[in-house]
Amino acid sequence: MAGSINKVILVGNLGKDPEVRMTQEGVKVVNLALATSEQWRDKDTQERKERTEWHRVVIFNERIADVADKYLRKGSKVYIEGQLQTRKWTDQEGKERYTTEVVVPRFRGELTMLDSARSTGMDAESPTIAPSNNSAREASTSIEHLDDEVPF
C-alpha cells in the first residue's frame, strides 16, 4: 500500500540496564525494556489506577547504540522513535513463536535522553541522537533479517 506509515514514538523509563550484544559482523545491537504508564481515576470508586505497558526496543543504529550503552541505565527516562516489527522463530521445542518489537533501524530512528545530566553522569545536557546520513553504507551491511510477514 503506497503512503503507509510505520512509526512508533515512546516516552518511558528503562526497566533494566541495556543489554548489549554484537552481530556476527561485529555490529553493536542494544536491547531495551521500556515501560510506559498511563494513570486515571476510576469513575465509580474515585480510586487512582495505573497501567504499565512493557515494550521491547532493539537498536540497530550504531551511533544510537553507543550512546544507549554508555549513558542509559535502569530507570533512565528516554524518548524513542522507531518502527514496529514482528519476527517469527522456532523455539527449542519446535513451536513457532512471534515477538513484536520497536526497532530503531540502522539509518533512521531517534533517541533522546530525558534525564538530567547529573543523573546520567554526563557533563552537558542530555543529547538528542539521530542517525547519520550515511544510509547507503549502513543499509548495505547485513543484519539479522526480521520476518516481513504478518503473523495472521
Coordinates of C-alpha atoms in Angstrom, one line a residue:
M1 CA 0.0 0.0 0.0
A2 CA 1.5 3.3 -1.1
G3 CA 1.7 6.0 1.5
S4 CA 1.6 3.8 4.6
I5 CA 3.5 4.8 7.8
N6 CA 5.1 2.6 10.4
K7 CA 6.4 4.9 13.1
V8 CA 6.4 4.5 16.9
I9 CA 7.1 7.2 19.4
L10 CA 7.5 6.2 23.1
V11 CA 8.5 8.1 26.2
G12 CA 9.2 6.0 29.2
N13 CA 11.7 4.5 31.7
L14 CA 14.1 1.6 31.3
G15 CA 13.1 -1.4 33.4
K16 CA 16.7 -2.7 33.4
D17 CA 20.1 -1.8 32.1
P18 CA 20.6 -2.0 28.4
E19 CA 21.6 -5.4 27.0
V20 CA 24.4 -5.1 24.5
R21 CA 25.4 -7.8 22.0
M22 CA 27.4 -8.0 18.8
T23 CA 26.2 -9.4 15.5
Q24 CA 28.4 -11.9 13.6
E25 CA 29.6 -8.9 11.5
G26 CA 30.8 -7.1 14.7
V27 CA 27.9 -4.6 14.8
K28 CA 26.7 -3.4 18.2
V29 CA 23.0 -4.1 18.9
V30 CA 21.3 -2.8 22.1
N31 CA 18.1 -4.2 23.6
L32 CA 16.0 -2.1 25.9
A33 CA 13.0 -3.0 28.1
L34 CA 11.0 0.3 28.2
A35 CA 8.0 0.9 30.4
T36 CA 5.2 3.4 29.6
S37 CA 2.4 4.1 32.1
E38 CA -0.9 5.7 32.0
Q39 CA -2.9 6.9 35.0
W40 CA -6.6 7.6 35.5
R41 CA -9.2 7.9 38.2
D42 CA -11.9 5.2 38.4
K43 CA -15.3 6.9 37.7
D44 CA -17.2 4.7 40.3
T45 CA -14.7 4.4 43.2
Q46 CA -12.5 7.5 42.5
E47 CA -9.6 5.2 43.1
R48 CA -6.4 6.2 41.2
K49 CA -5.5 3.4 38.7
E50 CA -2.3 2.9 36.7
R51 CA -1.4 0.5 33.9
T52 CA 2.1 -0.1 32.8
E53 CA 2.9 -1.4 29.3
W54 CA 6.3 -3.0 28.6
H55 CA 8.0 -2.5 25.2
R56 CA 10.9 -4.4 23.7
V57 CA 13.2 -1.9 21.8
V58 CA 16.0 -3.1 19.6
I59 CA 18.6 -0.5 18.5
F60 CA 20.5 -1.4 15.3
N61 CA 21.8 2.2 14.6
E62 CA 25.4 2.1 15.8
R63 CA 25.7 5.7 16.9
I64 CA 22.5 5.5 18.9
A65 CA 23.5 2.0 20.3
D66 CA 26.8 3.5 21.5
V67 CA 25.0 6.3 23.4
A68 CA 22.5 3.9 24.9
D69 CA 25.3 1.5 26.0
K70 CA 27.4 4.4 27.5
Y71 CA 24.7 6.5 29.2
L72 CA 21.5 4.6 29.8
R73 CA 20.8 2.7 32.9
K74 CA 17.8 1.1 34.7
G75 CA 15.3 4.0 35.4
S76 CA 16.6 6.3 32.6
K77 CA 13.8 8.3 31.0
V78 CA 14.0 8.3 27.2
Y79 CA 12.2 9.4 24.1
I80 CA 12.5 6.7 21.4
E81 CA 11.4 6.8 17.7
G82 CA 11.4 3.7 15.7
Q83 CA 9.1 1.3 13.8
L84 CA 7.2 -1.8 14.8
Q85 CA 8.5 -5.1 13.5
T86 CA 7.2 -8.6 14.2
R87 CA 9.6 -11.5 13.8
K88 CA 9.0 -15.3 14.0
W89 CA 11.3 -18.1 15.1
T90 CA 11.1 -21.7 16.2
D91 CA 11.9 -22.4 19.8
Q92 CA 13.8 -25.4 21.2
E93 CA 10.6 -27.5 21.4
G94 CA 9.8 -26.8 17.7
K95 CA 6.9 -24.3 18.4
E96 CA 6.6 -21.2 16.2
R97 CA 7.0 -18.1 18.3
Y98 CA 6.4 -14.4 17.5
T99 CA 7.5 -11.2 19.1
T100 CA 6.8 -7.6 18.2
E101 CA 9.5 -5.0 18.9
V102 CA 10.1 -1.4 18.4
V103 CA 13.1 -1.3 16.1
V104 CA 15.5 1.7 15.7
P105 CA 16.9 0.8 12.3
R106 CA 20.5 1.5 11.1
F107 CA 19.7 4.6 9.2
R108 CA 16.5 6.0 10.9
G109 CA 15.1 6.5 14.3
E110 CA 15.9 8.7 17.3
L111 CA 16.9 8.5 20.9
T112 CA 16.6 11.5 23.3
M113 CA 17.7 11.2 26.9
L114 CA 15.2 13.0 29.1
D115 CA 17.1 12.7 32.4
S116 CA 19.2 15.5 33.8
A117 CA 23.0 15.3 33.0
R118 CA 23.8 14.8 36.7
S119 CA 21.7 11.6 36.9
T120 CA 23.4 10.1 33.8
G121 CA 26.9 11.1 34.7
M122 CA 27.2 13.4 31.7
D123 CA 28.8 16.8 31.8
A124 CA 26.4 18.5 29.4
E125 CA 22.7 18.5 28.7
S126 CA 21.3 15.2 27.5
P127 CA 21.7 14.8 23.8
T128 CA 19.3 14.0 21.0
I129 CA 20.9 11.3 18.9
A130 CA 19.6 11.0 15.4
P131 CA 21.3 8.7 12.8
S132 CA 23.9 9.9 10.3
N133 CA 23.0 10.4 6.6
N134 CA 25.4 7.6 5.7
S135 CA 22.5 5.4 5.0
A136 CA 23.9 3.7 1.8
R137 CA 26.8 2.2 3.7
E138 CA 24.7 1.3 6.7
A139 CA 21.9 -0.2 4.6
S140 CA 24.4 -2.4 2.7
T141 CA 25.7 -4.0 5.9
S142 CA 23.8 -7.2 6.5
I143 CA 21.9 -7.6 9.8
E144 CA 19.8 -10.4 11.1
H145 CA 16.7 -10.3 8.9
L146 CA 13.4 -9.8 10.6
D147 CA 10.5 -11.6 9.1
D148 CA 8.4 -9.2 7.0
E149 CA 5.3 -11.5 7.0
V150 CA 2.3 -10.5 9.1
P151 CA 1.6 -13.5 11.5
F152 CA -2.1 -13.6 10.7

